[in-house]
Coordinates of C-alpha atoms and ligand atoms in Angstrom, one line a residue:
X1 CA 61.5 53.4 -0.9
X2 CA 60.2 56.3 -3.0
X3 CA 59.3 53.6 -5.5
X4 CA 56.2 52.5 -3.5
X5 CA 53.7 55.3 -3.9
X6 CA 53.6 55.3 -7.7
X7 CA 53.6 51.5 -7.7
X8 CA 50.7 51.4 -5.2
X9 CA 48.6 53.9 -7.1
X10 CA 49.1 51.9 -10.2
X11 CA 47.8 48.8 -8.5
X12 CA 44.8 50.7 -7.1
X13 CA 44.1 51.9 -10.6
X14 CA 44.3 48.4 -12.1
X15 CA 42.1 47.0 -9.4
X16 CA 39.5 49.7 -9.5
X17 CA 39.3 49.4 -13.4
X18 CA 38.7 45.6 -12.9
X19 CA 36.0 46.0 -10.3
X20 CA 34.3 48.7 -12.4
X21 CA 34.2 46.4 -15.4
X22 CA 32.8 43.7 -13.2
X23 CA 30.1 46.0 -11.9
X24 CA 29.2 47.1 -15.3
X25 CA 28.8 43.5 -16.5
X26 CA 26.7 42.7 -13.5
X27 CA 24.5 45.7 -14.2
X28 CA 24.0 44.8 -17.8
X29 CA 23.2 41.1 -17.6
X30 CA 19.7 41.3 -15.9
X31 CA 18.6 43.6 -18.7
X32 CA 19.7 41.2 -21.4
X33 CA 17.9 38.2 -19.8
X34 CA 14.4 37.8 -21.0
X35 CA 11.9 38.6 -18.2
X36 CA 8.2 38.3 -18.0
X37 CA 7.6 42.1 -18.5
X38 CA 4.2 43.1 -19.5
X39 CA 5.4 44.8 -22.6
X40 CA 7.2 42.3 -24.7
X41 CA 8.7 43.2 -28.1
X42 CA 6.5 41.5 -30.7
X43 CA 8.1 40.5 -34.0
X44 CA 6.4 42.1 -37.0
X45 CA 2.9 40.7 -37.3
X46 CA 2.3 38.2 -40.0
X47 CA -1.2 38.8 -41.3
X48 CA -1.2 35.9 -43.9
X49 CA -2.2 33.1 -41.6
X50 CA -4.2 30.4 -43.2
X51 CA -6.6 30.1 -40.3
X52 CA -7.0 31.8 -36.9
X53 CA -7.1 30.4 -33.3
X54 CA -10.5 29.4 -32.0
X55 CA -12.0 32.7 -30.6
X56 CA -12.9 30.9 -27.4
X57 CA -9.3 29.7 -26.9
X58 CA -8.0 33.3 -27.7
X59 CA -10.2 34.7 -25.0
X60 CA -9.1 32.0 -22.6
X61 CA -5.4 32.7 -23.3
X62 CA -6.0 36.5 -22.9
X63 CA -7.6 35.8 -19.5
X64 CA -4.4 34.0 -18.2
X65 CA -2.7 37.4 -18.0
X66 CA 0.5 36.2 -19.8
X67 CA 1.9 38.4 -22.5
X68 CA 0.7 36.2 -25.5
X69 CA 1.3 37.1 -29.1
X70 CA -1.2 38.0 -31.7
X71 CA -0.8 34.7 -33.4
X72 CA 0.0 32.2 -30.5
X73 CA 0.3 29.4 -33.1
X74 CA 3.4 30.7 -34.7
X75 CA 6.8 30.2 -33.0
X76 CA 7.6 33.0 -30.5
X77 CA 11.2 32.3 -29.2
X78 CA 11.5 35.5 -27.2
X79 CA 8.4 35.3 -25.1
X80 CA 7.7 33.5 -21.8
X81 CA 5.1 31.5 -23.7
X82 CA 5.1 28.9 -26.4
X83 CA 2.3 27.0 -28.1
X84 CA 1.7 24.6 -31.0
X85 CA -1.6 24.3 -32.7
X86 CA -3.4 21.9 -34.9
X87 CA -4.2 22.9 -38.5
X88 CA -8.0 22.5 -38.5
X89 CA -10.3 25.0 -40.2
X90 CA -12.0 27.4 -39.8
X91 CA -10.3 27.6 -36.4
X92 CA -7.1 26.1 -35.1
X93 CA -6.8 24.7 -31.7
X94 CA -3.8 24.6 -29.1
X95 CA -2.1 21.2 -28.7
X96 CA 0.8 22.2 -26.5
X97 CA 1.2 25.0 -24.1
X98 CA 4.5 26.1 -22.3
X99 CA 5.0 28.8 -19.8
X100 CA 8.4 30.0 -18.9
X101 CA 9.8 32.5 -16.3
X102 CA 6.3 33.5 -15.1
X103 CA 5.6 36.7 -13.2
X104 CA 3.3 36.7 -10.2
X105 CA 0.5 38.1 -12.3
X106 CA -0.2 34.9 -14.3
X107 CA -3.7 34.0 -13.4
X108 CA -4.6 30.4 -14.3
X109 CA -8.2 29.8 -14.0
X110 CA -10.4 26.6 -14.3
X111 CA -12.8 28.4 -16.7
X112 CA -9.9 29.3 -19.1
X113 CA -8.4 25.8 -18.8
X114 CA -11.9 24.3 -19.7
X115 CA -11.7 26.1 -23.0
X116 CA -8.2 24.8 -23.6
X117 CA -9.1 21.1 -23.3
X118 CA -7.5 20.4 -26.6
X119 CA -4.1 20.8 -25.0
X120 CA -2.2 17.5 -24.7
X121 CA 1.1 18.8 -23.6
X122 CA 1.4 21.3 -20.7
X123 CA 4.8 22.6 -19.4
X124 CA 5.9 25.0 -16.6
X125 CA 9.5 26.2 -16.4
X126 CA 10.5 28.5 -13.6
X127 CA 6.8 29.4 -13.0
X128 CA 6.3 29.5 -9.2
X129 CA 2.6 30.3 -9.4
X130 CA 0.0 28.7 -7.1
X131 CA -1.4 25.5 -8.5
X132 CA -5.2 25.4 -9.3
X133 CA -7.5 22.5 -9.7
X134 CA -7.6 21.3 -13.3
X135 CA -10.9 20.7 -14.9
X136 CA -11.4 17.0 -15.3
X137 CA -11.7 17.0 -19.1
X138 CA -8.4 19.1 -19.3
X139 CA -6.6 16.7 -16.9
X140 CA -7.6 13.6 -18.7
X141 CA -6.7 14.9 -22.1
X142 CA -3.0 15.6 -21.1
X143 CA -0.4 13.2 -22.5
X144 CA 2.6 15.0 -21.2
X145 CA 3.0 17.2 -18.1
X146 CA 6.3 19.0 -17.2
X147 CA 6.8 21.1 -14.1
X148 CA 10.4 22.3 -13.4
X149 CA 11.0 24.7 -10.5
X150 CA 7.4 25.7 -10.8
X151 CA 3.9 25.5 -9.2
X152 CA 3.6 26.1 -5.4
X153 CA 1.7 23.6 -3.2
X154 CA 1.7 20.6 -5.6
X155 CA 0.3 17.5 -4.2
X156 CA 0.4 13.8 -5.1
X157 CA -3.4 13.7 -5.3
X158 CA -3.3 16.7 -7.8
X159 CA -0.7 14.9 -10.0
X160 CA -2.6 11.6 -9.8
X161 CA -5.5 13.1 -11.7
X162 CA -3.3 13.2 -14.9
X163 CA -4.3 9.7 -15.5
X164 CA -3.7 9.5 -19.2
X165 CA -0.2 10.9 -19.3
X166 CA 2.6 9.0 -21.1
X167 CA 5.3 11.4 -19.8
X168 CA 5.5 13.0 -16.4
X169 CA 8.3 15.3 -15.4
X170 CA 8.3 17.1 -12.0
X171 CA 11.6 18.3 -10.8
X172 CA 12.8 21.0 -8.3
X173 CA 9.2 21.4 -7.0
X174 CA 8.0 20.3 -3.5
X175 CA 5.3 17.6 -3.8
X176 CA 3.4 16.7 -0.7
X177 CA 2.5 13.1 -0.9
X178 CA 2.8 9.9 1.1
X179 CA 5.0 8.4 -1.6
X180 CA 5.4 8.0 -5.3
X181 CA 2.7 5.3 -5.5
X182 CA -0.2 7.6 -5.0
X183 CA 1.0 9.6 -8.0
X184 CA 1.8 6.8 -10.4
X185 CA -0.7 4.1 -9.6
X186 CA -3.5 5.2 -11.9
X187 CA -1.3 6.3 -14.8
X188 CA -1.9 3.4 -17.1
X189 CA -0.1 4.6 -20.1
X190 CA 3.0 5.9 -18.5
X191 CA 6.3 5.5 -20.5
X192 CA 8.6 8.1 -18.8
X193 CA 8.5 9.5 -15.3
X194 CA 10.8 12.0 -13.6
X195 CA 10.0 12.9 -10.0
X196 CA 13.2 14.4 -8.8
X197 CA 14.4 17.0 -6.2
X198 CA 10.7 16.9 -5.1
X199 CA 11.1 16.0 -1.4
X200 CA 9.1 12.8 -1.8
X201 CA 9.2 10.4 1.0
X202 CA 7.9 6.9 1.6
X203 CA 8.7 3.7 -0.2
X204 CA 9.2 2.8 -3.9
X205 CA 6.0 1.5 -5.6
X206 CA 5.5 -2.2 -5.7
X207 CA 3.6 -2.0 -8.9
X208 CA 5.1 -0.6 -12.2
X209 CA 3.7 -0.1 -15.6
X210 CA 5.3 -2.6 -18.0
X211 CA 5.9 -0.1 -20.7
X212 CA 8.1 2.2 -18.7
X213 CA 11.3 3.2 -20.4
X214 CA 12.6 6.0 -18.2
X215 CA 12.4 6.2 -14.4
X216 CA 14.1 9.0 -12.4
X217 CA 13.1 9.4 -8.8
X218 CA 16.4 10.8 -7.7
X219 CA 17.1 13.2 -4.9
X220 CA 14.2 12.6 -2.7
X221 CA 13.8 10.9 0.6
X222 CA 12.7 7.5 -0.5
X223 CA 13.5 4.7 1.9
X224 CA 13.3 0.8 2.1
X225 CA 14.5 -1.7 -0.5
X226 CA 14.5 -1.7 -4.3
X227 CA 11.5 -4.0 -5.0
X228 CA 12.0 -7.1 -7.3
X229 CA 8.9 -5.9 -9.3
X230 CA 11.0 -3.0 -10.6
X231 CA 13.4 -5.5 -12.3
X232 CA 10.6 -6.9 -14.4
X233 CA 10.5 -3.7 -16.6
X234 CA 12.2 -5.2 -19.7
X235 CA 11.8 -2.0 -21.7
X236 CA 13.5 0.2 -19.0
X237 CA 16.5 2.1 -20.5
X238 CA 17.2 4.6 -17.7
X239 CA 16.8 4.0 -14.0
X240 CA 17.9 6.7 -11.6
X241 CA 17.2 6.3 -7.8
X242 CA 20.4 8.2 -6.7
X243 CA 20.4 10.4 -3.6
X244 CA 17.7 8.8 -1.5
X245 CA 17.8 6.6 1.6
X246 CA 17.3 3.2 0.0
X247 CA 18.8 0.3 1.9
X248 CA 19.1 -3.5 1.9
X249 CA 20.9 -5.3 -1.0
X250 CA 20.8 -4.8 -4.7
X251 CA 18.0 -7.1 -6.2
X252 CA 19.5 -10.4 -7.4
X253 CA 17.3 -10.1 -10.5
X254 CA 18.7 -6.7 -11.6
X255 CA 20.0 -8.5 -14.7
X256 CA 16.5 -8.9 -16.0
X257 CA 16.5 -5.2 -16.9
X258 CA 17.8 -6.2 -20.3
X259 CA 17.3 -2.9 -22.0
X260 CA 19.1 -0.9 -19.4
X261 CA 21.6 1.7 -20.4
X262 CA 21.9 4.0 -17.4
X263 CA 21.8 2.8 -13.8
X264 CA 22.3 5.3 -11.0
X265 CA 21.9 4.1 -7.5
X266 CA 24.6 6.3 -5.9
X267 CA 24.3 8.1 -2.6
X268 CA 21.9 5.6 -0.8
X269 CA 22.5 3.0 2.0
X270 CA 22.7 0.0 -0.2
X271 CA 24.7 -2.9 1.2
X272 CA 26.0 -6.4 0.3
X273 CA 27.8 -7.4 -2.9
X274 CA 27.4 -6.5 -6.6
X275 CA 25.0 -9.2 -7.8
X276 CA 26.3 -11.7 -10.5
X277 CA 23.3 -11.1 -12.6
X278 CA 24.3 -7.5 -13.4
X279 CA 26.7 -9.2 -15.9
X280 CA 23.7 -9.7 -18.1
X281 CA 23.3 -5.9 -18.7
X282 CA 25.4 -5.9 -21.7
X283 CA 24.2 -2.5 -22.9
X284 CA 25.1 -0.7 -19.8
X285 CA 26.7 2.7 -20.5
X286 CA 26.6 4.4 -17.1
X287 CA 26.9 2.6 -13.7
X288 CA 26.9 4.6 -10.6
X289 CA 26.9 2.7 -7.3
X290 CA 29.1 5.3 -5.5
X291 CA 28.6 6.4 -1.9
X292 CA 26.8 3.3 -0.5
X293 CA 27.9 0.5 1.8
X294 CA 28.4 -2.2 -0.8
X295 CA 31.1 -4.8 -0.1
X296 CA 32.8 -7.9 -1.5
X297 CA 35.2 -7.8 -4.5
X298 CA 34.6 -5.9 -7.7
X299 CA 33.4 -8.6 -10.1
X300 CA 35.5 -9.4 -13.2
X301 CA 32.5 -9.3 -15.5
X302 CA 32.5 -5.4 -15.4
X303 CA 35.6 -5.4 -17.6
X304 CA 33.6 -7.2 -20.3
X305 CA 30.9 -4.6 -20.5
X306 CA 31.6 -3.2 -23.9
X307 CA 29.4 -0.2 -23.8
X308 CA 30.5 1.2 -20.4
X309 CA 31.5 4.8 -20.4
X310 CA 31.0 5.9 -16.8
X311 CA 31.8 3.8 -13.8
X312 CA 31.4 5.0 -10.2
X313 CA 32.2 2.6 -7.3
X314 CA 33.7 5.1 -5.0
X315 CA 33.0 5.5 -1.2
X316 CA 31.9 1.8 -0.6
X317 CA 33.5 -1.1 1.3
X318 CA 34.9 -3.0 -1.7
X319 CA 38.1 -5.0 -1.1
X320 CA 40.6 -7.0 -3.1
X321 CA 42.4 -6.3 -6.4
X322 CA 40.8 -4.0 -8.9
X323 CA 40.2 -6.4 -11.9
X324 CA 40.8 -3.7 -14.6
X325 CA 43.8 -3.3 -17.0
X326 CA 45.0 0.0 -18.5
X327 CA 43.1 -0.6 -21.9
X328 CA 39.8 -1.0 -20.1
X329 CA 40.4 2.1 -18.0
X330 CA 41.5 4.3 -20.8
X331 CA 38.3 3.4 -22.8
X332 CA 36.1 4.8 -20.0
X333 CA 35.3 8.4 -19.8
X334 CA 35.2 8.4 -16.1
X335 CA 36.2 5.9 -13.4
X336 CA 35.8 6.5 -9.7
X337 CA 37.0 3.9 -7.3
X338 CA 38.5 6.0 -4.5
X339 CA 37.6 5.8 -0.7
X340 CA 37.3 2.0 -0.7
X341 CA 40.0 1.5 2.0
X342 CA 40.5 -2.2 1.4
X343 CA 40.6 -2.0 -2.4
X344 CA 44.0 -1.9 -4.3
X345 CA 45.3 -2.0 -7.8
X346 CA 47.9 -4.3 -9.4
X347 CA 51.0 -2.2 -9.9
X348 CA 52.4 -4.7 -12.4
X349 CA 49.5 -4.4 -14.8
X350 CA 48.5 -0.8 -14.3
X351 CA 51.9 0.9 -13.7
X352 CA 51.9 4.0 -11.5
X353 CA 50.7 6.7 -14.0
X354 CA 47.0 6.4 -13.1
X355 CA 45.7 8.3 -10.2
X356 CA 42.9 6.0 -8.8
X357 CA 42.7 7.2 -5.3
X358 CA 43.5 3.7 -4.0
X359 CA 46.7 2.1 -2.8
X360 CA 48.7 -0.4 -4.9
X361 CA 48.4 -4.1 -3.8
X362 CA 51.2 -6.0 -2.1
X363 CA 51.8 -9.6 -3.3
X364 CA 48.9 -11.0 -1.2
X365 CA 46.4 -8.7 -2.9
X366 CA 46.1 -6.3 0.1
X367 CA 46.7 -2.6 -0.1
X368 CA 50.2 -1.6 0.9
X369 CA 50.2 0.5 4.0
X370 CA 50.2 4.3 3.3
X371 CA 53.8 5.7 3.2
X372 CA 55.2 7.3 6.3
X373 CA 54.2 10.9 6.4
X374 CA 57.7 12.6 6.6
X375 CA 59.6 10.7 3.9
X376 CA 59.2 12.8 0.7
X377 CA 62.6 12.6 -1.0
X378 CA 62.0 12.2 -4.7
X379 CA 58.4 11.9 -5.9
X380 CA 59.2 12.4 -9.6
X381 CA 60.6 8.9 -9.8
X382 CA 58.0 6.6 -11.5
X383 CA 59.5 3.6 -9.7
X384 CA 58.3 4.3 -6.2
X385 CA 54.9 2.8 -5.4
X386 CA 54.4 5.3 -2.7
X387 CA 54.4 8.3 -5.1
X388 CA 51.1 7.4 -6.5
X389 CA 49.3 6.8 -3.3
X390 CA 47.3 9.7 -3.8
X391 CA 43.6 10.7 -3.5
X392 CA 43.5 12.6 -6.8
X393 CA 40.6 10.8 -8.6
X394 CA 40.5 12.3 -12.0
X395 CA 43.3 10.9 -14.2
X396 CA 43.0 13.9 -16.7
X397 CA 43.6 16.4 -13.9
X398 CA 47.2 16.7 -13.1
X399 CA 49.4 19.6 -12.2
X400 CA 46.7 22.0 -13.4
X401 CA 46.7 24.3 -10.4
X402 CA 50.6 24.6 -10.2
X403 CA 50.7 25.7 -13.8
X404 CA 48.2 28.4 -13.1
X405 CA 50.1 29.6 -10.1
X406 CA 53.3 29.6 -12.2
X407 CA 51.5 31.7 -14.9
X408 CA 50.2 34.2 -12.5
X409 CA 53.6 34.5 -10.8
X410 CA 55.4 35.2 -14.2
X411 CA 52.7 37.7 -15.1
X412 CA 52.9 39.6 -11.9
X413 CA 56.7 39.7 -11.9
X414 CA 56.7 41.0 -15.5
X415 CA 54.3 43.8 -14.5
X416 CA 56.5 44.7 -11.5
X417 CA 59.5 44.7 -13.7
X418 CA 57.8 46.9 -16.4
X419 CA 56.7 49.4 -13.7
X420 CA 60.3 49.6 -12.3
X421 CA 61.6 50.0 -15.7
X422 CA 59.2 52.8 -16.6
X423 CA 60.0 54.7 -13.4
X424 CA 63.7 54.5 -13.9
X425 CA 63.2 55.6 -17.5
X426 CA 61.1 58.7 -16.5
X427 CA 63.8 59.7 -13.8
X428 CA 66.7 59.4 -16.1
X429 CA 65.1 61.2 -19.0
X430 CA 63.7 64.1 -17.1
Ligands
NAG501 C1 14.1 32.1 -18.4 O1 15.1 32.8 -17.5 C2 16.4 32.2 -17.5 C3 17.3 32.9 -16.5 O2 16.8 34.2 -16.1 C4 17.0 32.3 -18.9 O3 18.3 31.7 -19.0 C5 16.0 31.6 -19.8 O4 16.5 31.8 -21.2 C6 14.6 32.1 -19.8 N1 13.7 31.3 -20.5 C7 13.0 31.7 -21.5 C8 12.2 30.7 -22.3 O5 12.8 32.9 -21.7
NAG502 C1 -8.3 9.0 -20.3 O1 -8.6 7.9 -19.4 C2 -9.9 7.8 -19.0 C3 -10.0 6.8 -17.9 O2 -8.9 6.9 -17.1 C4 -10.7 7.2 -20.2 O3 -12.1 7.0 -20.0 C5 -10.6 8.3 -21.3 O4 -11.1 7.9 -22.5 C6 -9.1 8.8 -21.6 N1 -9.2 10.0 -22.3 C7 -8.7 10.2 -23.5 C8 -8.9 11.5 -24.1 O5 -8.0 9.4 -24.0
NAG503 C1 9.8 17.7 3.0 O1 9.2 16.6 3.7 C2 9.3 16.4 5.1 C3 8.5 15.2 5.4 O2 9.0 14.1 4.8 C4 8.7 17.7 5.7 O3 8.9 17.5 7.2 C5 9.4 18.9 5.2 O4 8.8 20.0 5.7 C6 9.3 18.9 3.7 N1 10.1 20.1 3.2 C7 9.5 21.0 2.5 C8 10.4 22.2 2.0 O5 8.3 21.1 2.2
NAG504 C1 2.7 -1.4 -24.1 O1 3.0 -1.0 -25.4 C2 2.5 -1.9 -26.4 C3 3.0 -1.5 -27.7 O2 3.6 -0.2 -27.7 C4 1.0 -1.8 -26.4 O3 0.5 -2.7 -27.3 C5 0.4 -2.2 -25.0 O4 -0.9 -2.1 -25.0 C6 1.1 -1.3 -24.0 N1 0.7 -1.8 -22.6 C7 0.2 -1.0 -21.7 C8 -0.2 -1.7 -20.4 O5 -0.1 0.1 -21.9
NAG505 C1 20.7 10.9 -11.6 O1 20.1 11.9 -10.8 C2 21.1 12.7 -10.2 C3 20.4 13.6 -9.2 O2 19.2 14.1 -9.7 C4 21.8 13.5 -11.3 O3 22.9 14.3 -10.7 C5 22.6 12.5 -12.2 O4 23.1 13.1 -13.3 C6 21.4 11.5 -12.8 N1 22.1 10.4 -13.5 C7 22.1 10.2 -14.8 C8 22.8 9.1 -15.4 O5 21.3 11.0 -15.4
NAG506 C1 23.5 7.8 -19.9 O1 24.9 7.7 -19.6 C2 25.7 8.2 -20.7 C3 27.1 7.8 -20.4 O2 27.5 8.2 -19.1 C4 25.5 9.7 -20.7 O3 26.2 10.3 -21.7 C5 24.0 10.0 -21.0 O4 23.8 11.4 -20.9 C6 23.2 9.3 -20.0 N1 21.8 9.5 -20.3 C7 20.9 10.1 -19.5 C8 19.5 10.1 -20.1 O5 21.2 10.6 -18.4
NAG507 C1 29.1 -7.4 3.6 O1 28.4 -6.8 4.5 C2 27.4 -7.6 5.1 C3 26.6 -6.7 6.1 O2 26.1 -5.7 5.4 C4 28.1 -8.8 5.9 O3 27.1 -9.5 6.5 C5 29.0 -9.5 5.0 O4 29.6 -10.5 5.6 C6 29.9 -8.6 4.2 N1 30.6 -9.4 3.2 C7 31.9 -9.3 3.0 C8 32.4 -10.1 1.9 O5 32.5 -8.5 3.6
NAG508 C1 42.4 -5.8 -21.0 O1 41.1 -6.2 -20.6 C2 40.2 -6.4 -21.6 C3 38.9 -6.7 -21.0 O2 38.5 -5.7 -20.2 C4 40.7 -7.6 -22.5 O3 39.8 -7.7 -23.6 C5 42.0 -7.2 -23.0 O4 42.6 -8.3 -23.8 C6 43.0 -6.9 -21.9 N1 44.2 -6.3 -22.5 C7 45.4 -6.7 -22.1 C8 46.6 -6.1 -22.7 O5 45.6 -7.6 -21.2
NAG509 C1 49.6 -8.7 -10.7 O1 49.6 -8.9 -12.1 C2 50.8 -9.8 -12.4 C3 50.8 -10.1 -13.9 O2 49.6 -10.2 -14.5 C4 50.4 -11.1 -11.6 O3 51.5 -12.1 -11.9 C5 50.4 -10.9 -10.2 O4 49.9 -12.1 -9.5 C6 49.3 -9.8 -9.9 N1 49.3 -9.5 -8.5 C7 48.2 -9.6 -7.7 C8 48.4 -9.1 -6.3 O5 47.1 -9.9 -8.2

């Protein structure tokens, strides 16, 4: 019994050391992260610059109240500001402007932006400053606009004025708009659009610009069907409409999107079967149809999609025999088919090593009924069908946790053993 006090104090000592270290780390990290402090450390000034920034643009930059470097045209990786310039003479002009991690002091003004109308690319990252009205010339000159976790009180009308952009990226920012159409309808040169995590409601646009290659409208509250007009975008490489409230069936003409590589329609309310025309998307790498109400069987053509790396069909109402063999499954980086209660896999062709989260089929192609709960005699045997009736979905994830538990147990018991040994040693050698 006298063993306990020293043991206890040792544990207290260990735990207090651990928490002190954690506290120290926590105290250090904010200092090391770059902040928009008004006194940034400037790298040694480089006086030999071929030409200087237009004085009018210099004044405009100074008025924004951002810590800008002496020569804004040279790369400044540590500031909350980045710019690129043309090489005209006698004065250079700013072509792209990015603001990161802004403080509340940043003061955008229309007057300043008017002088900066040579800017074609404008980005805000982590800059939750109030949005201001852009001068028309500045707005029409922009080719690329990016706003991630930035700008308060953005509206669809404000964004719609960026008529000449080819790339539009707005993510993690609330956009007040009746729907995406009001934003996109006048952007006649658009190639790439991301409007995600933006609280957009309404319906998907009926009109799309034929040169679009990238469309991400994920994580909004868009409703209604996927319009057939969207499937006419023959240059579209990436389509992400996941995490919305889209319903109805998948468009039967989805196979017309012949350039498509990534298709994410997961977490919506889509129903009906996977259309046959999807077979024509031979370049598909990423297919996410998970968490919908799709039904029917999983079509055989999916196993002939040579480029497929990621396949998510989980949480739907698919039924029948999973039409994949082990070779196909091993080639994928990720396969999710769980939570389709009438879907099953052929035990003869797939064996029982794979943890797919669905039951094996009986000889009629129906899932065998789940095993009786109490019978758990010997689940290391590979011959029992019941042993792999499991909801573990990731095939690469097995027995990880139990190994950790074992390691911790061994570690702890050797510490205890060491302590006992030291105490006994100190007593006998007194
Ligand atoms: C902005 O802040 C985040 C986190 O505080 C940091 O990881 C990032 O590097 C910063 N970005 C810039 C460009 O300073
Ligand atoms: C931008 O678009 C407008 C009309 O939308 C056009 O008149 C103008 O020439 C374009 N501006 C530039 C700089 O290309
Ligand atoms: C998101 O949009 C809905 C209307 O669609 C609105 O009621 C809600 O307040 C918006 N959320 C935020 C954070 O603005
Ligand atoms: C689409 O791109 C092609 C070639 O890049 C171009 O000729 C055509 O004018 C563009 N169409 C539209 C509507 O912008
Ligand atoms: C689609 O969007 C969701 C939510 O924004 C995101 O988690 C997912 O990675 C995207 N899919 C692809 C293929 O980029
Ligand atoms: C497209 O899908 C592939 C395979 O899952 C993935 O590696 C890639 O990042 C995706 N591309 C985009 C732009 O999300
Ligand atoms: C799929 O669901 C629809 C209703 O969403 C239903 O009409 C149809 O019969 C179902 N098909 C199958 C094969 O279960
Ligand atoms: C497995 O399926 C693929 C098609 O996905 C096929 O090409 C291959 O021959 C099949 N392998 C075996 C061993 O049946
Ligand atoms: C499972 O595969 C074997 C061998 O390919 C086949 O004979 C059998 O009919 C299949 N079972 C079901 C239920 O599809």
